[in-house]
Amino acid sequence: MEQFLINYSTTKTIKTTMKNLLTLLALTFFIVSCKNNKKTDFVLPTSSGNTNKILVVMKSNQWLGKSGDEIRTVFGEHQVGLPQPETLLSVSQVDPSGFKTFMRNDKAILIMQEGDKEQISVTKNKYAAPQTIVLATAKNEEGFVNLIRNRGKEIIKIFKDEDIKFIQNIFKKERLNDELFKTLENIGVSFDIPERYCLVDDTGDFLWLRQHLKSGIARGDGSNNIIVYSVPLEDETKVADNITAVRDTIGKKYIPGSKEGMYMITEKAYTPYTYDAEIDGKKAFETRGKWEVKNDFMAGPFINYTVIDKKNNRLVVFEGFTYAPSINKRDFIFELEAIAKSMKIK
């Protein structure tokens, strides 16, 4: 009888142990499966940092040396079309030893790191979201100088394109209803324009919207303005050459000054810059320059996108212009660029 109780107790202990072991194995399998399927409740923190601003992570002695000088030269190039000198990007630097905790949450980060090859790679949302990290590697300081000199414009474009998407995602959540404006309906175009823009004029052929710069991504005193219209496509080879003449005609007809004989024109003392572009998959031209009011002292920067719509034998024009005396305007124009690049032609 005693032996029977011992055997029974041993058997029961073994069964209990096996049951616990199977439970543990099942739990382990579940955890591993969840990990492999990337099912996690972990949420990245929200990134910080303004548009057109990047954090450079590199050794302080390099930042003070030739490679740092090259970064300041390439990234510090002035944005064309602005009244005051403003750089393409605002740049700050931190030594790798200080790149920790909250600094890793910056929205745009350039890491300069020693490596076997001169190359760049892009990582998204590593420490925060949305976030873009460009890793630039080179063997030595000479390699870093060459890398920034040869691929600096490419790096700038990476950060600028992501900032455009960032702004557009915000505006999509607070966009105006296109159906409110007969000009957009008649032309057959749509934009992600935020609700804080108010109507100035809507003739059916010409739309003018204005935002007073008291809030939003671009803050300050003054106004951001949007105009939209279309004109017939006559000679495609002369489109770029005629952009200034067309905008001056529109300015005289639709954008008056405070007194008779005053109206918007292209500033004669500053030649606009025109570049090839693409909007909604169509060939376009981007023009940056300065506007002024004839016989008045009002002036500011503008950005113009003239899109060749061959299907409808016309040019669709979006222009944004800013009036903000005595303050920087780069970020105001950048916001207008983001709206322009959201254009969809029906």
Short mmCIF file of C-alpha atoms in Angstrom, two decimals:
data_model
loop_
_atom_site.label_atom_id
_atom_site.label_comp_id
_atom_site.label_asym_id
_atom_site.label_seq_id
_atom_site.Cartn_x
_atom_site.Cartn_y
_atom_site.Cartn_z
CA MET A 1 0.00 0.00 0.00
CA GLU A 2 2.78 2.40 0.90
CA GLN A 3 4.60 1.60 -2.34
CA PHE A 4 1.42 2.24 -4.28
CA LEU A 5 1.05 5.70 -2.70
CA ILE A 6 4.66 6.54 -3.53
CA ASN A 7 4.21 5.47 -7.16
CA TYR A 8 0.95 7.37 -7.41
CA SER A 9 2.51 10.53 -5.97
CA THR A 10 5.48 10.27 -8.33
CA THR A 11 3.22 9.77 -11.35
CA LYS A 12 1.08 12.76 -10.36
CA THR A 13 4.17 14.95 -9.97
CA ILE A 14 5.46 13.92 -13.38
CA LYS A 15 2.09 14.66 -15.00
CA THR A 16 1.95 18.08 -13.32
CA THR A 17 5.48 18.87 -14.43
CA MET A 18 4.73 17.81 -18.01
CA LYS A 19 1.57 19.92 -18.04
CA ASN A 20 3.48 22.98 -16.83
CA LEU A 21 6.20 22.35 -19.39
CA LEU A 22 3.69 22.11 -22.23
CA THR A 23 2.03 25.31 -21.06
CA LEU A 24 5.39 27.06 -21.00
CA LEU A 25 6.25 25.80 -24.49
CA ALA A 26 2.89 26.96 -25.84
CA LEU A 27 3.38 30.39 -24.29
CA THR A 28 6.90 30.64 -25.72
CA PHE A 29 5.62 29.67 -29.17
CA PHE A 30 2.91 32.32 -28.93
CA ILE A 31 5.39 35.04 -27.98
CA VAL A 32 7.82 34.08 -30.73
CA SER A 33 4.99 33.95 -33.28
CA CYS A 34 3.82 37.39 -32.29
CA LYS A 35 7.35 38.72 -32.56
CA ASN A 36 7.89 37.14 -35.95
CA ASN A 37 4.60 38.59 -37.18
CA LYS A 38 5.60 41.97 -35.74
CA LYS A 39 2.45 42.18 -33.65
CA THR A 40 3.42 44.63 -30.94
CA ASP A 41 1.77 47.34 -28.93
CA PHE A 42 4.95 49.48 -28.99
CA VAL A 43 4.31 52.93 -30.46
CA LEU A 44 7.09 55.25 -31.59
CA PRO A 45 7.10 58.73 -30.04
CA THR A 46 6.11 61.67 -32.21
CA SER A 47 9.10 63.31 -33.85
CA SER A 48 10.07 66.91 -33.19
CA GLY A 49 11.64 69.65 -35.29
CA ASN A 50 10.50 72.22 -37.82
CA THR A 51 10.38 71.82 -41.58
CA ASN A 52 13.56 72.73 -43.48
CA LYS A 53 15.65 71.96 -40.42
CA ILE A 54 18.06 69.05 -39.92
CA LEU A 55 20.25 67.73 -37.12
CA VAL A 56 23.76 66.67 -38.17
CA VAL A 57 25.39 63.98 -36.03
CA MET A 58 29.16 64.12 -36.49
CA LYS A 59 32.31 64.49 -34.41
CA SER A 60 32.82 68.04 -33.22
CA ASN A 61 36.37 68.26 -34.60
CA GLN A 62 35.02 67.26 -38.04
CA TRP A 63 32.21 69.80 -37.75
CA LEU A 64 34.81 72.50 -37.12
CA GLY A 65 36.97 71.18 -39.97
CA LYS A 66 36.72 70.83 -43.75
CA SER A 67 33.78 68.41 -43.80
CA GLY A 68 31.76 70.72 -41.57
CA ASP A 69 32.64 73.65 -43.82
CA GLU A 70 31.39 71.68 -46.85
CA ILE A 71 28.07 70.96 -45.11
CA ARG A 72 27.63 74.64 -44.26
CA THR A 73 28.49 75.61 -47.85
CA VAL A 74 26.16 73.14 -49.61
CA PHE A 75 23.24 73.19 -47.16
CA GLY A 76 23.71 76.90 -46.52
CA GLU A 77 23.16 77.89 -50.14
CA HIS A 78 20.57 80.65 -50.38
CA GLN A 79 17.06 79.80 -51.54
CA VAL A 80 16.35 81.71 -54.75
CA GLY A 81 13.42 84.06 -55.05
CA LEU A 82 13.43 85.40 -51.49
CA PRO A 83 13.89 89.09 -50.54
CA GLN A 84 16.21 88.31 -47.64
CA PRO A 85 19.07 85.76 -47.76
CA GLU A 86 17.76 82.46 -46.34
CA THR A 87 19.44 79.07 -46.52
CA LEU A 88 17.97 75.96 -48.16
CA LEU A 89 18.09 74.19 -44.79
CA SER A 90 18.70 75.26 -41.21
CA VAL A 91 21.42 73.05 -39.73
CA SER A 92 22.43 72.22 -36.17
CA GLN A 93 25.09 69.74 -35.02
CA VAL A 94 25.63 67.32 -32.16
CA ASP A 95 28.57 65.06 -31.35
CA PRO A 96 27.77 61.31 -31.49
CA SER A 97 28.38 61.13 -27.73
CA GLY A 98 25.48 63.53 -27.21
CA PHE A 99 23.12 61.88 -29.66
CA LYS A 100 20.79 60.22 -27.17
CA THR A 101 17.37 60.42 -25.50
CA PHE A 102 15.23 63.28 -26.84
CA MET A 103 17.72 64.30 -29.55
CA ARG A 104 16.99 61.04 -31.33
CA ASN A 105 13.40 62.19 -31.81
CA ASP A 106 14.31 64.85 -34.38
CA LYS A 107 12.31 64.58 -37.60
CA ALA A 108 15.30 64.96 -39.95
CA ILE A 109 18.74 63.59 -39.04
CA LEU A 110 21.99 63.34 -41.03
CA ILE A 111 24.54 60.98 -39.47
CA MET A 112 28.15 61.29 -40.67
CA GLN A 113 29.91 58.02 -39.84
CA GLU A 114 33.23 56.47 -40.85
CA GLY A 115 32.90 53.47 -43.18
CA ASP A 116 34.59 51.59 -46.00
CA LYS A 117 32.69 53.30 -48.83
CA GLU A 118 31.47 56.76 -49.71
CA GLN A 119 27.72 56.18 -49.74
CA ILE A 120 24.39 57.25 -48.29
CA SER A 121 21.43 55.21 -47.07
CA VAL A 122 18.01 56.22 -45.79
CA THR A 123 16.13 54.86 -42.77
CA LYS A 124 12.57 55.84 -41.84
CA ASN A 125 11.00 56.03 -38.37
CA LYS A 126 13.84 54.45 -36.38
CA TYR A 127 13.48 56.42 -33.13
CA ALA A 128 10.32 58.46 -33.76
CA ALA A 129 7.65 59.02 -36.40
CA PRO A 130 7.62 60.57 -38.88
CA GLN A 131 11.40 60.55 -39.15
CA THR A 132 14.02 60.44 -41.90
CA ILE A 133 17.60 59.48 -41.11
CA VAL A 134 20.28 59.76 -43.80
CA LEU A 135 23.46 57.82 -42.98
CA ALA A 136 26.49 59.15 -44.87
CA THR A 137 29.67 57.08 -44.66
CA ALA A 138 33.24 57.73 -45.83
CA LYS A 139 36.74 56.56 -44.90
CA ASN A 140 38.12 59.93 -43.82
CA GLU A 141 37.53 63.67 -43.83
CA GLU A 142 38.49 63.98 -47.49
CA GLY A 143 35.88 61.34 -48.28
CA PHE A 144 33.22 63.23 -46.32
CA VAL A 145 34.04 66.43 -48.22
CA ASN A 146 33.72 64.63 -51.56
CA LEU A 147 30.48 62.94 -50.50
CA ILE A 148 28.77 66.18 -49.47
CA ARG A 149 30.10 68.02 -52.50
CA ASN A 150 28.90 65.34 -54.94
CA ARG A 151 25.68 64.19 -53.27
CA GLY A 152 24.71 67.09 -51.03
CA LYS A 153 21.90 68.22 -53.37
CA GLU A 154 20.53 64.68 -53.34
CA ILE A 155 20.53 64.66 -49.53
CA ILE A 156 18.76 68.03 -49.44
CA LYS A 157 16.10 66.73 -51.83
CA ILE A 158 15.51 63.68 -49.61
CA PHE A 159 14.77 65.89 -46.61
CA LYS A 160 12.76 68.45 -48.62
CA ASP A 161 10.57 65.76 -50.22
CA GLU A 162 9.79 64.25 -46.82
CA ASP A 163 8.90 67.68 -45.43
CA ILE A 164 6.52 68.20 -48.37
CA LYS A 165 4.79 64.90 -47.52
CA PHE A 166 4.69 65.89 -43.84
CA ILE A 167 2.90 69.16 -44.59
CA GLN A 168 0.54 67.55 -47.11
CA ASN A 169 -0.50 64.90 -44.57
CA ILE A 170 -1.46 67.67 -42.16
CA PHE A 171 -3.42 69.59 -44.78
CA LYS A 172 -5.31 66.50 -45.94
CA LYS A 173 -6.87 66.29 -42.48
CA GLU A 174 -8.13 69.88 -42.60
CA ARG A 175 -8.66 70.51 -46.31
CA LEU A 176 -11.21 72.81 -47.86
CA ASN A 177 -13.98 71.31 -49.95
CA ASP A 178 -13.09 71.91 -53.62
CA GLU A 179 -16.78 72.02 -54.50
CA LEU A 180 -17.04 75.36 -52.69
CA PHE A 181 -15.15 77.08 -55.50
CA LYS A 182 -16.60 77.30 -59.00
CA THR A 183 -13.19 78.04 -60.54
CA LEU A 184 -11.78 74.72 -59.35
CA GLU A 185 -14.91 72.97 -60.54
CA ASN A 186 -14.78 74.65 -63.95
CA ILE A 187 -11.07 74.01 -64.46
CA GLY A 188 -11.33 70.49 -63.04
CA VAL A 189 -8.52 70.59 -60.49
CA SER A 190 -8.24 69.87 -56.80
CA PHE A 191 -5.73 70.70 -54.05
CA ASP A 192 -5.19 69.91 -50.39
CA ILE A 193 -5.74 73.46 -49.15
CA PRO A 194 -6.21 73.89 -45.38
CA GLU A 195 -9.40 75.39 -44.03
CA ARG A 196 -7.72 78.52 -42.68
CA TYR A 197 -7.54 79.93 -46.23
CA CYS A 198 -10.37 82.37 -46.92
CA LEU A 199 -11.94 83.40 -50.21
CA VAL A 200 -10.91 86.68 -51.83
CA ASP A 201 -12.25 86.16 -55.38
CA ASP A 202 -13.79 83.31 -57.37
CA THR A 203 -14.91 84.33 -60.86
CA GLY A 204 -15.22 80.88 -62.36
CA ASP A 205 -12.00 81.46 -64.32
CA PHE A 206 -9.81 82.80 -61.52
CA LEU A 207 -9.57 81.80 -57.85
CA TRP A 208 -7.84 83.81 -55.10
CA LEU A 209 -7.55 82.51 -51.54
CA ARG A 210 -5.75 84.14 -48.60
CA GLN A 211 -4.47 82.98 -45.23
CA HIS A 212 -3.53 85.51 -42.56
CA LEU A 213 -0.29 84.25 -41.02
CA LYS A 214 -1.35 84.17 -37.39
CA SER A 215 -1.33 80.37 -37.04
CA GLY A 216 -0.40 77.18 -38.81
CA ILE A 217 2.96 75.74 -39.82
CA ALA A 218 4.17 79.11 -41.13
CA ARG A 219 3.57 81.72 -38.43
CA GLY A 220 4.13 85.47 -38.60
CA ASP A 221 2.55 88.75 -39.63
CA GLY A 222 1.21 89.09 -43.15
CA SER A 223 -0.54 86.72 -45.54
CA ASN A 224 -0.06 83.72 -47.79
CA ASN A 225 -2.02 83.85 -51.03
CA ILE A 226 -3.06 81.26 -53.60
CA ILE A 227 -4.29 81.96 -57.12
CA VAL A 228 -5.43 79.35 -59.65
CA TYR A 229 -6.35 79.81 -63.31
CA SER A 230 -5.86 78.29 -66.76
CA VAL A 231 -4.87 79.67 -70.15
CA PRO A 232 -4.85 78.09 -73.62
CA LEU A 233 -1.79 76.09 -74.67
CA GLU A 234 -0.46 77.65 -77.87
CA ASP A 235 3.24 76.84 -78.42
CA GLU A 236 4.67 74.33 -75.94
CA THR A 237 8.24 75.38 -76.77
CA LYS A 238 7.56 78.93 -75.55
CA VAL A 239 5.72 78.14 -72.31
CA ALA A 240 8.69 78.77 -70.01
CA ASP A 241 9.60 82.05 -71.75
CA ASN A 242 6.05 83.41 -71.41
CA ILE A 243 5.42 82.65 -67.71
CA THR A 244 6.32 86.18 -66.54
CA ALA A 245 4.20 87.85 -69.24
CA VAL A 246 1.19 85.66 -68.40
CA ARG A 247 1.41 86.32 -64.66
CA ASP A 248 1.72 90.08 -65.28
CA THR A 249 -1.42 90.00 -67.42
CA ILE A 250 -3.30 88.12 -64.70
CA GLY A 251 -1.99 90.50 -62.03
CA LYS A 252 -3.22 93.56 -63.89
CA LYS A 253 -6.65 92.03 -64.46
CA TYR A 254 -7.35 90.39 -61.10
CA ILE A 255 -4.95 91.60 -58.36
CA PRO A 256 -5.35 95.35 -57.82
CA GLY A 257 -3.50 97.59 -55.39
CA SER A 258 -5.04 100.07 -52.98
CA LYS A 259 -5.48 102.80 -55.62
CA GLU A 260 -6.29 103.04 -59.31
CA GLY A 261 -3.30 102.22 -61.50
CA MET A 262 -1.84 99.88 -58.89
CA TYR A 263 -1.68 96.14 -59.51
CA MET A 264 0.63 93.15 -59.07
CA ILE A 265 3.57 92.70 -61.47
CA THR A 266 6.80 90.73 -61.51
CA GLU A 267 9.58 92.75 -59.89
CA LYS A 268 11.64 94.19 -62.75
CA ALA A 269 14.89 94.38 -60.78
CA TYR A 270 14.95 90.62 -60.12
CA THR A 271 14.94 88.00 -62.88
CA PRO A 272 12.83 84.95 -61.88
CA TYR A 273 14.35 81.46 -61.91
CA THR A 274 12.51 78.75 -63.85
CA TYR A 275 13.11 75.00 -63.46
CA ASP A 276 11.70 71.85 -65.00
CA ALA A 277 9.14 70.18 -62.73
CA GLU A 278 6.41 67.56 -62.68
CA ILE A 279 2.94 67.95 -61.20
CA ASP A 280 0.40 65.11 -61.15
CA GLY A 281 2.54 63.17 -63.62
CA LYS A 282 2.55 66.04 -66.13
CA LYS A 283 5.36 68.21 -67.42
CA ALA A 284 5.48 71.54 -65.62
CA PHE A 285 7.68 74.53 -64.85
CA GLU A 286 8.49 75.87 -61.40
CA THR A 287 9.25 79.59 -61.28
CA ARG A 288 10.53 81.45 -58.22
CA GLY A 289 10.81 85.20 -58.10
CA LYS A 290 9.62 88.42 -56.50
CA TRP A 291 6.40 90.32 -57.04
CA GLU A 292 5.62 93.96 -56.42
CA VAL A 293 2.64 96.27 -56.74
CA LYS A 294 3.07 98.80 -59.54
CA ASN A 295 3.33 102.37 -58.18
CA ASP A 296 3.32 101.10 -54.57
CA PHE A 297 5.75 99.71 -51.99
CA MET A 298 4.18 96.29 -51.44
CA ALA A 299 6.38 93.35 -52.50
CA GLY A 300 7.35 89.78 -51.65
CA PRO A 301 8.28 86.34 -53.05
CA PHE A 302 6.19 84.07 -55.26
CA ILE A 303 6.31 80.47 -56.47
CA ASN A 304 4.53 79.57 -59.70
CA TYR A 305 3.75 76.14 -61.17
CA THR A 306 2.66 76.15 -64.81
CA VAL A 307 1.44 72.68 -65.78
CA ILE A 308 1.11 71.54 -69.41
CA ASP A 309 -2.24 69.77 -69.74
CA LYS A 310 -2.00 68.41 -73.28
CA LYS A 311 -5.21 66.41 -72.97
CA ASN A 312 -7.23 69.60 -72.59
CA ASN A 313 -4.87 71.78 -74.67
CA ARG A 314 -4.25 74.26 -71.88
CA LEU A 315 -1.91 75.41 -69.12
CA VAL A 316 -3.07 75.05 -65.53
CA VAL A 317 -1.41 77.60 -63.28
CA PHE A 318 -1.02 77.58 -59.51
CA GLU A 319 0.74 80.50 -57.90
CA GLY A 320 1.45 81.20 -54.27
CA PHE A 321 2.73 84.55 -53.06
CA THR A 322 3.59 85.88 -49.64
CA TYR A 323 3.32 89.31 -48.08
CA ALA A 324 5.18 89.35 -44.78
CA PRO A 325 7.30 92.48 -44.32
CA SER A 326 10.49 92.34 -42.24
CA ILE A 327 10.37 88.61 -41.46
CA ASN A 328 11.81 85.50 -43.11
CA LYS A 329 9.62 83.92 -45.76
CA ARG A 330 11.28 80.61 -46.70
CA ASP A 331 8.87 78.46 -44.73
CA PHE A 332 5.84 80.42 -45.95
CA ILE A 333 6.77 79.74 -49.58
CA PHE A 334 7.55 76.12 -48.72
CA GLU A 335 4.01 75.66 -47.41
CA LEU A 336 2.65 77.01 -50.70
CA GLU A 337 4.92 74.61 -52.59
CA ALA A 338 3.42 71.69 -50.65
CA ILE A 339 -0.10 72.79 -51.60
CA ALA A 340 0.86 73.19 -55.26
CA LYS A 341 2.34 69.69 -55.39
CA SER A 342 -0.94 68.22 -54.14
CA MET A 343 -2.61 69.28 -57.42
CA LYS A 344 -4.79 66.70 -59.16
CA ILE A 345 -6.09 67.41 -62.66
CA LYS A 346 -9.33 65.64 -63.58
#
